[in-house]
CSV table of C-alpha atoms in Angstrom, one decimal:
chain,number,residue,atom,x,y,z
H,198,MET,CA,75.3,-81.7,140.6
H,199,THR,CA,74.5,-78.3,142.2
H,200,LEU,CA,77.2,-75.8,142.9
H,201,TRP,CA,76.9,-76.3,146.6
H,202,LYS,CA,77.2,-80.1,146.4
H,203,GLU,CA,80.1,-79.9,144.0
H,204,ALA,CA,82.0,-77.5,146.2
H,205,ALA,CA,81.3,-79.6,149.3
H,206,HIS,CA,82.5,-82.7,147.4
H,207,GLN,CA,85.6,-81.0,146.2
H,208,LEU,CA,86.5,-79.7,149.7
H,209,ARG,CA,85.9,-83.0,151.4
H,210,ARG,CA,88.3,-84.6,149.0
H,211,ALA,CA,90.8,-81.7,149.1
H,212,ALA,CA,94.0,-82.7,150.8
H,213,SER,CA,96.2,-79.6,150.5
H,214,ARG,CA,96.9,-77.1,153.3
H,215,THR,CA,95.5,-74.3,151.2
H,216,VAL,CA,91.9,-74.0,150.3
H,217,SER,CA,90.8,-71.7,147.4
H,218,VAL,CA,87.1,-71.1,147.5
H,219,ASP,CA,85.2,-68.9,145.0
H,220,ARG,CA,83.5,-65.8,146.6
H,221,ARG,CA,80.1,-67.0,145.4
H,222,HIS,CA,80.5,-70.0,147.8
H,223,ILE,CA,81.2,-67.7,150.8
H,224,SER,CA,78.2,-65.5,150.0
H,225,GLY,CA,75.8,-68.4,150.7
H,226,LEU,CA,77.0,-68.8,154.3
H,227,SER,CA,75.3,-67.2,157.3
H,228,GLY,CA,76.9,-64.0,158.9
H,229,ALA,CA,78.7,-65.8,161.7
H,230,ARG,CA,80.0,-68.6,159.6
H,231,LYS,CA,81.0,-66.1,156.9
H,232,GLN,CA,82.9,-64.0,159.5
H,233,LEU,CA,84.7,-67.1,160.9
H,234,PHE,CA,85.5,-68.4,157.5
H,235,GLN,CA,87.1,-65.2,156.4
H,236,SER,CA,89.0,-64.8,159.7
H,237,ASN,CA,92.8,-65.4,159.6
H,238,LYS,CA,92.8,-66.7,163.1
H,239,ILE,CA,91.6,-70.2,162.3
H,240,SER,CA,93.4,-72.9,160.4
H,241,GLN,CA,92.7,-73.9,156.8
H,242,ALA,CA,91.4,-77.3,158.0
H,243,VAL,CA,88.9,-75.6,160.3
H,244,ARG,CA,87.9,-73.2,157.4
H,245,ARG,CA,87.2,-76.2,155.2
H,246,ASP,CA,85.2,-77.9,158.0
H,247,LEU,CA,83.2,-74.7,158.6
H,248,TYR,CA,82.5,-74.4,154.9
H,249,VAL,CA,81.4,-78.1,154.4
H,250,ARG,CA,79.3,-78.0,157.6
H,251,GLY,CA,77.8,-74.7,156.6
H,252,ILE,CA,76.5,-76.3,153.4
H,253,ALA,CA,75.4,-79.5,155.0
H,254,GLN,CA,73.8,-78.0,158.1
H,255,SER,CA,72.9,-74.5,157.1
H,256,ARG,CA,69.9,-74.3,159.5
H,257,ARG,CA,71.7,-75.6,162.6
H,258,GLN,CA,73.3,-73.4,165.3
H,259,PHE,CA,77.1,-73.7,165.0
H,260,SER,CA,80.0,-73.0,167.4
H,261,VAL,CA,83.7,-73.5,166.9
H,262,THR,CA,86.4,-74.3,169.4
H,263,SER,CA,90.0,-73.7,168.3
H,264,ALA,CA,91.8,-76.7,166.8
H,265,ALA,CA,94.8,-78.1,168.6
H,266,ALA,CA,98.1,-77.3,166.8
H,267,HIS,CA,99.4,-80.4,165.0
H,268,GLY,CA,102.8,-81.6,165.6
H,269,HIS,CA,102.6,-80.9,169.3
H,270,ILE,CA,102.5,-83.7,171.8
H,271,THR,CA,102.3,-83.9,175.5
H,272,PRO,CA,105.5,-85.1,177.2
H,273,PRO,CA,104.9,-88.4,178.9
H,274,LYS,CA,104.9,-88.5,182.7
H,275,PRO,CA,107.5,-90.7,184.3
H,276,GLY,CA,106.3,-94.3,184.4
H,277,GLU,CA,103.4,-93.6,182.0
H,278,GLU,CA,105.4,-93.7,178.7
H,279,ILE,CA,104.0,-95.6,175.8
H,280,ASN,CA,106.5,-96.9,173.2
H,281,VAL,CA,105.8,-96.4,169.5
H,282,SER,CA,108.1,-97.0,166.5
H,283,PHE,CA,108.0,-95.6,163.0
H,284,ILE,CA,109.7,-97.2,160.0
H,285,ASP,CA,110.2,-94.7,157.2
H,286,LYS,CA,110.1,-95.4,153.5
H,287,ASP,CA,113.9,-96.0,153.5
H,288,GLY,CA,113.6,-98.7,156.2
H,289,GLU,CA,115.0,-96.6,159.0
H,290,ARG,CA,113.4,-97.1,162.4
H,291,TYR,CA,112.6,-94.3,164.9
H,292,ASP,CA,111.5,-95.2,168.5
H,293,PHE,CA,109.6,-92.7,170.7
H,294,GLN,CA,108.1,-92.6,174.1
H,295,VAL,CA,104.7,-90.8,174.1
H,296,SER,CA,101.7,-90.0,176.3
H,297,GLU,CA,98.3,-91.7,176.2
H,298,GLY,CA,96.0,-89.8,173.8
H,299,ASP,CA,98.7,-88.6,171.4
H,300,ASN,CA,97.9,-89.6,167.8
H,301,LEU,CA,100.4,-90.9,165.3
H,302,LEU,CA,100.2,-87.9,163.0
H,303,ASP,CA,101.1,-85.5,165.9
H,304,ILE,CA,103.9,-87.8,167.0
H,305,ALA,CA,105.4,-88.0,163.5
H,306,GLN,CA,105.2,-84.3,162.9
H,307,ALA,CA,106.6,-83.4,166.3
H,308,ASN,CA,109.6,-85.6,165.5
H,309,ASP,CA,110.1,-84.3,161.9
H,310,LEU,CA,109.2,-87.6,160.2
H,311,GLU,CA,107.8,-87.5,156.7
H,312,MET,CA,104.1,-87.6,157.4
H,313,GLU,CA,102.2,-84.8,155.7
H,314,GLY,CA,98.8,-84.7,157.3
H,315,ALA,CA,97.6,-82.3,154.6
H,316,CYS,CA,94.1,-81.9,156.1
H,317,GLY,CA,95.4,-81.0,159.6
H,318,GLY,CA,94.2,-84.2,161.1
H,319,SER,CA,90.5,-83.8,160.2
H,320,CYS,CA,90.2,-87.1,158.4
H,321,ALA,CA,89.8,-85.5,155.0
H,322,CYS,CA,92.8,-86.9,153.2
H,323,SER,CA,95.0,-90.0,153.2
H,324,THR,CA,98.4,-88.3,153.6
H,325,CYS,CA,98.9,-89.7,157.1
H,326,HIS,CA,98.4,-93.3,156.0
H,327,VAL,CA,100.4,-95.8,158.1
H,328,ILE,CA,100.7,-99.6,158.0
H,329,VAL,CA,100.5,-101.3,161.4
H,330,GLU,CA,103.2,-104.0,161.4
H,331,ASP,CA,101.7,-106.3,164.1
H,332,ALA,CA,98.3,-107.7,163.3
H,333,GLU,CA,97.6,-108.4,167.0
H,334,LEU,CA,98.2,-104.7,167.9
H,335,TYR,CA,96.2,-103.7,164.9
H,336,ASP,CA,93.2,-105.6,166.4
H,337,ARG,CA,93.5,-103.5,169.6
H,338,ILE,CA,92.9,-100.2,167.7
H,339,PRO,CA,89.2,-99.2,167.6
H,340,GLU,CA,87.6,-100.0,164.2
H,341,PRO,CA,87.8,-97.2,161.6
H,342,ASP,CA,84.7,-95.2,161.1
H,343,ASP,CA,83.1,-94.6,157.6
H,344,ASP,CA,85.0,-91.3,157.1
H,345,GLU,CA,88.3,-93.0,157.7
H,346,ASN,CA,87.4,-95.9,155.5
H,347,ASP,CA,86.5,-93.5,152.7
H,348,MET,CA,89.9,-91.7,153.0
H,349,LEU,CA,91.8,-95.0,153.2
H,350,ASP,CA,90.3,-96.0,149.8
H,351,LEU,CA,92.3,-93.1,148.4
H,352,ALA,CA,95.6,-94.2,150.1
H,353,PHE,CA,98.6,-95.4,148.1
H,354,GLY,CA,99.7,-99.0,149.0
H,355,LEU,CA,96.6,-99.9,151.1
H,356,THR,CA,96.9,-103.1,153.1
H,357,GLU,CA,94.8,-105.1,155.5
H,358,THR,CA,96.4,-103.3,158.5
H,359,SER,CA,96.3,-99.7,157.0
H,360,ARG,CA,95.1,-96.8,159.2
H,361,LEU,CA,95.2,-93.0,159.1
H,362,GLY,CA,97.7,-91.7,161.6
H,363,CYS,CA,95.4,-88.9,162.7
H,364,GLN,CA,92.8,-91.4,163.9
H,365,VAL,CA,95.1,-93.7,165.9
H,366,LYS,CA,95.3,-92.5,169.5
H,367,MET,CA,97.9,-94.1,171.7
H,368,LYS,CA,96.8,-96.0,174.7
H,369,LYS,CA,98.5,-98.4,177.2
H,370,ASP,CA,97.5,-101.5,175.4
H,371,LEU,CA,99.2,-100.2,172.2
H,372,ASP,CA,102.6,-100.1,173.9
H,373,GLY,CA,105.2,-101.3,171.4
H,374,LEU,CA,103.2,-100.4,168.3
H,375,VAL,CA,105.3,-100.4,165.1
H,376,VAL,CA,104.0,-98.6,162.0
H,377,ARG,CA,105.5,-98.3,158.6
H,378,LEU,CA,105.2,-95.2,156.5
H,379,PRO,CA,104.2,-96.0,152.9
H,380,ALA,CA,106.6,-95.3,150.0
H,381,MET,CA,104.4,-92.4,148.8
H,382,THR,CA,101.1,-90.7,149.5
H,383,ARG,CA,98.3,-89.3,147.3
H,384,ASN,CA,97.5,-85.7,147.9
H,385,LEU,CA,94.4,-84.8,146.0
H,386,GLN,CA,93.7,-81.1,145.8
H,387,ALA,CA,90.5,-79.2,145.0
H,388,SER,CA,92.0,-78.0,141.8
H,389,ASP,CA,92.3,-81.6,140.6
H,390,PHE,CA,88.5,-81.8,140.4
H,391,LYS,CA,87.9,-78.8,138.1
């Protein structure tokens, strides 16, 4: 496996908030990507994404918009609240009213629940794994894409109704959704692949 492919593979599978990349990897990026990558103004998840995309699409023009801060949700407007409940690993239930478009990872983090979301919601880890309690509501959630399925394969305690919290956006027909947080998560780091 070439150095670039190995680095891309490691970074895709990385699930920690910190990314350590050897200087020789940065030197292969174009000037604009290199400058963005080294900037302290972008999140680690965006840096990882820039790096992986830089390798995979090195001849393509590239632009970046700032990532939304995770753990921040929009307060629901009166009459437009959507109810969602989380059951933590100890069996305690937490009920929230949220806005349409909020994802489960942001909701959990905004309410100090134990959901890590190590990749910052970029669908590059399985630390926001949730289990949807109601199969009928599970069927209303759009099908997971290939990236999500790949990450779910790494999740601890995978079930038929497992999803990644960062990929489940709340909408009116999911009102009353109940999700269970697994007993533990797997957080694979780039250093695990050396």
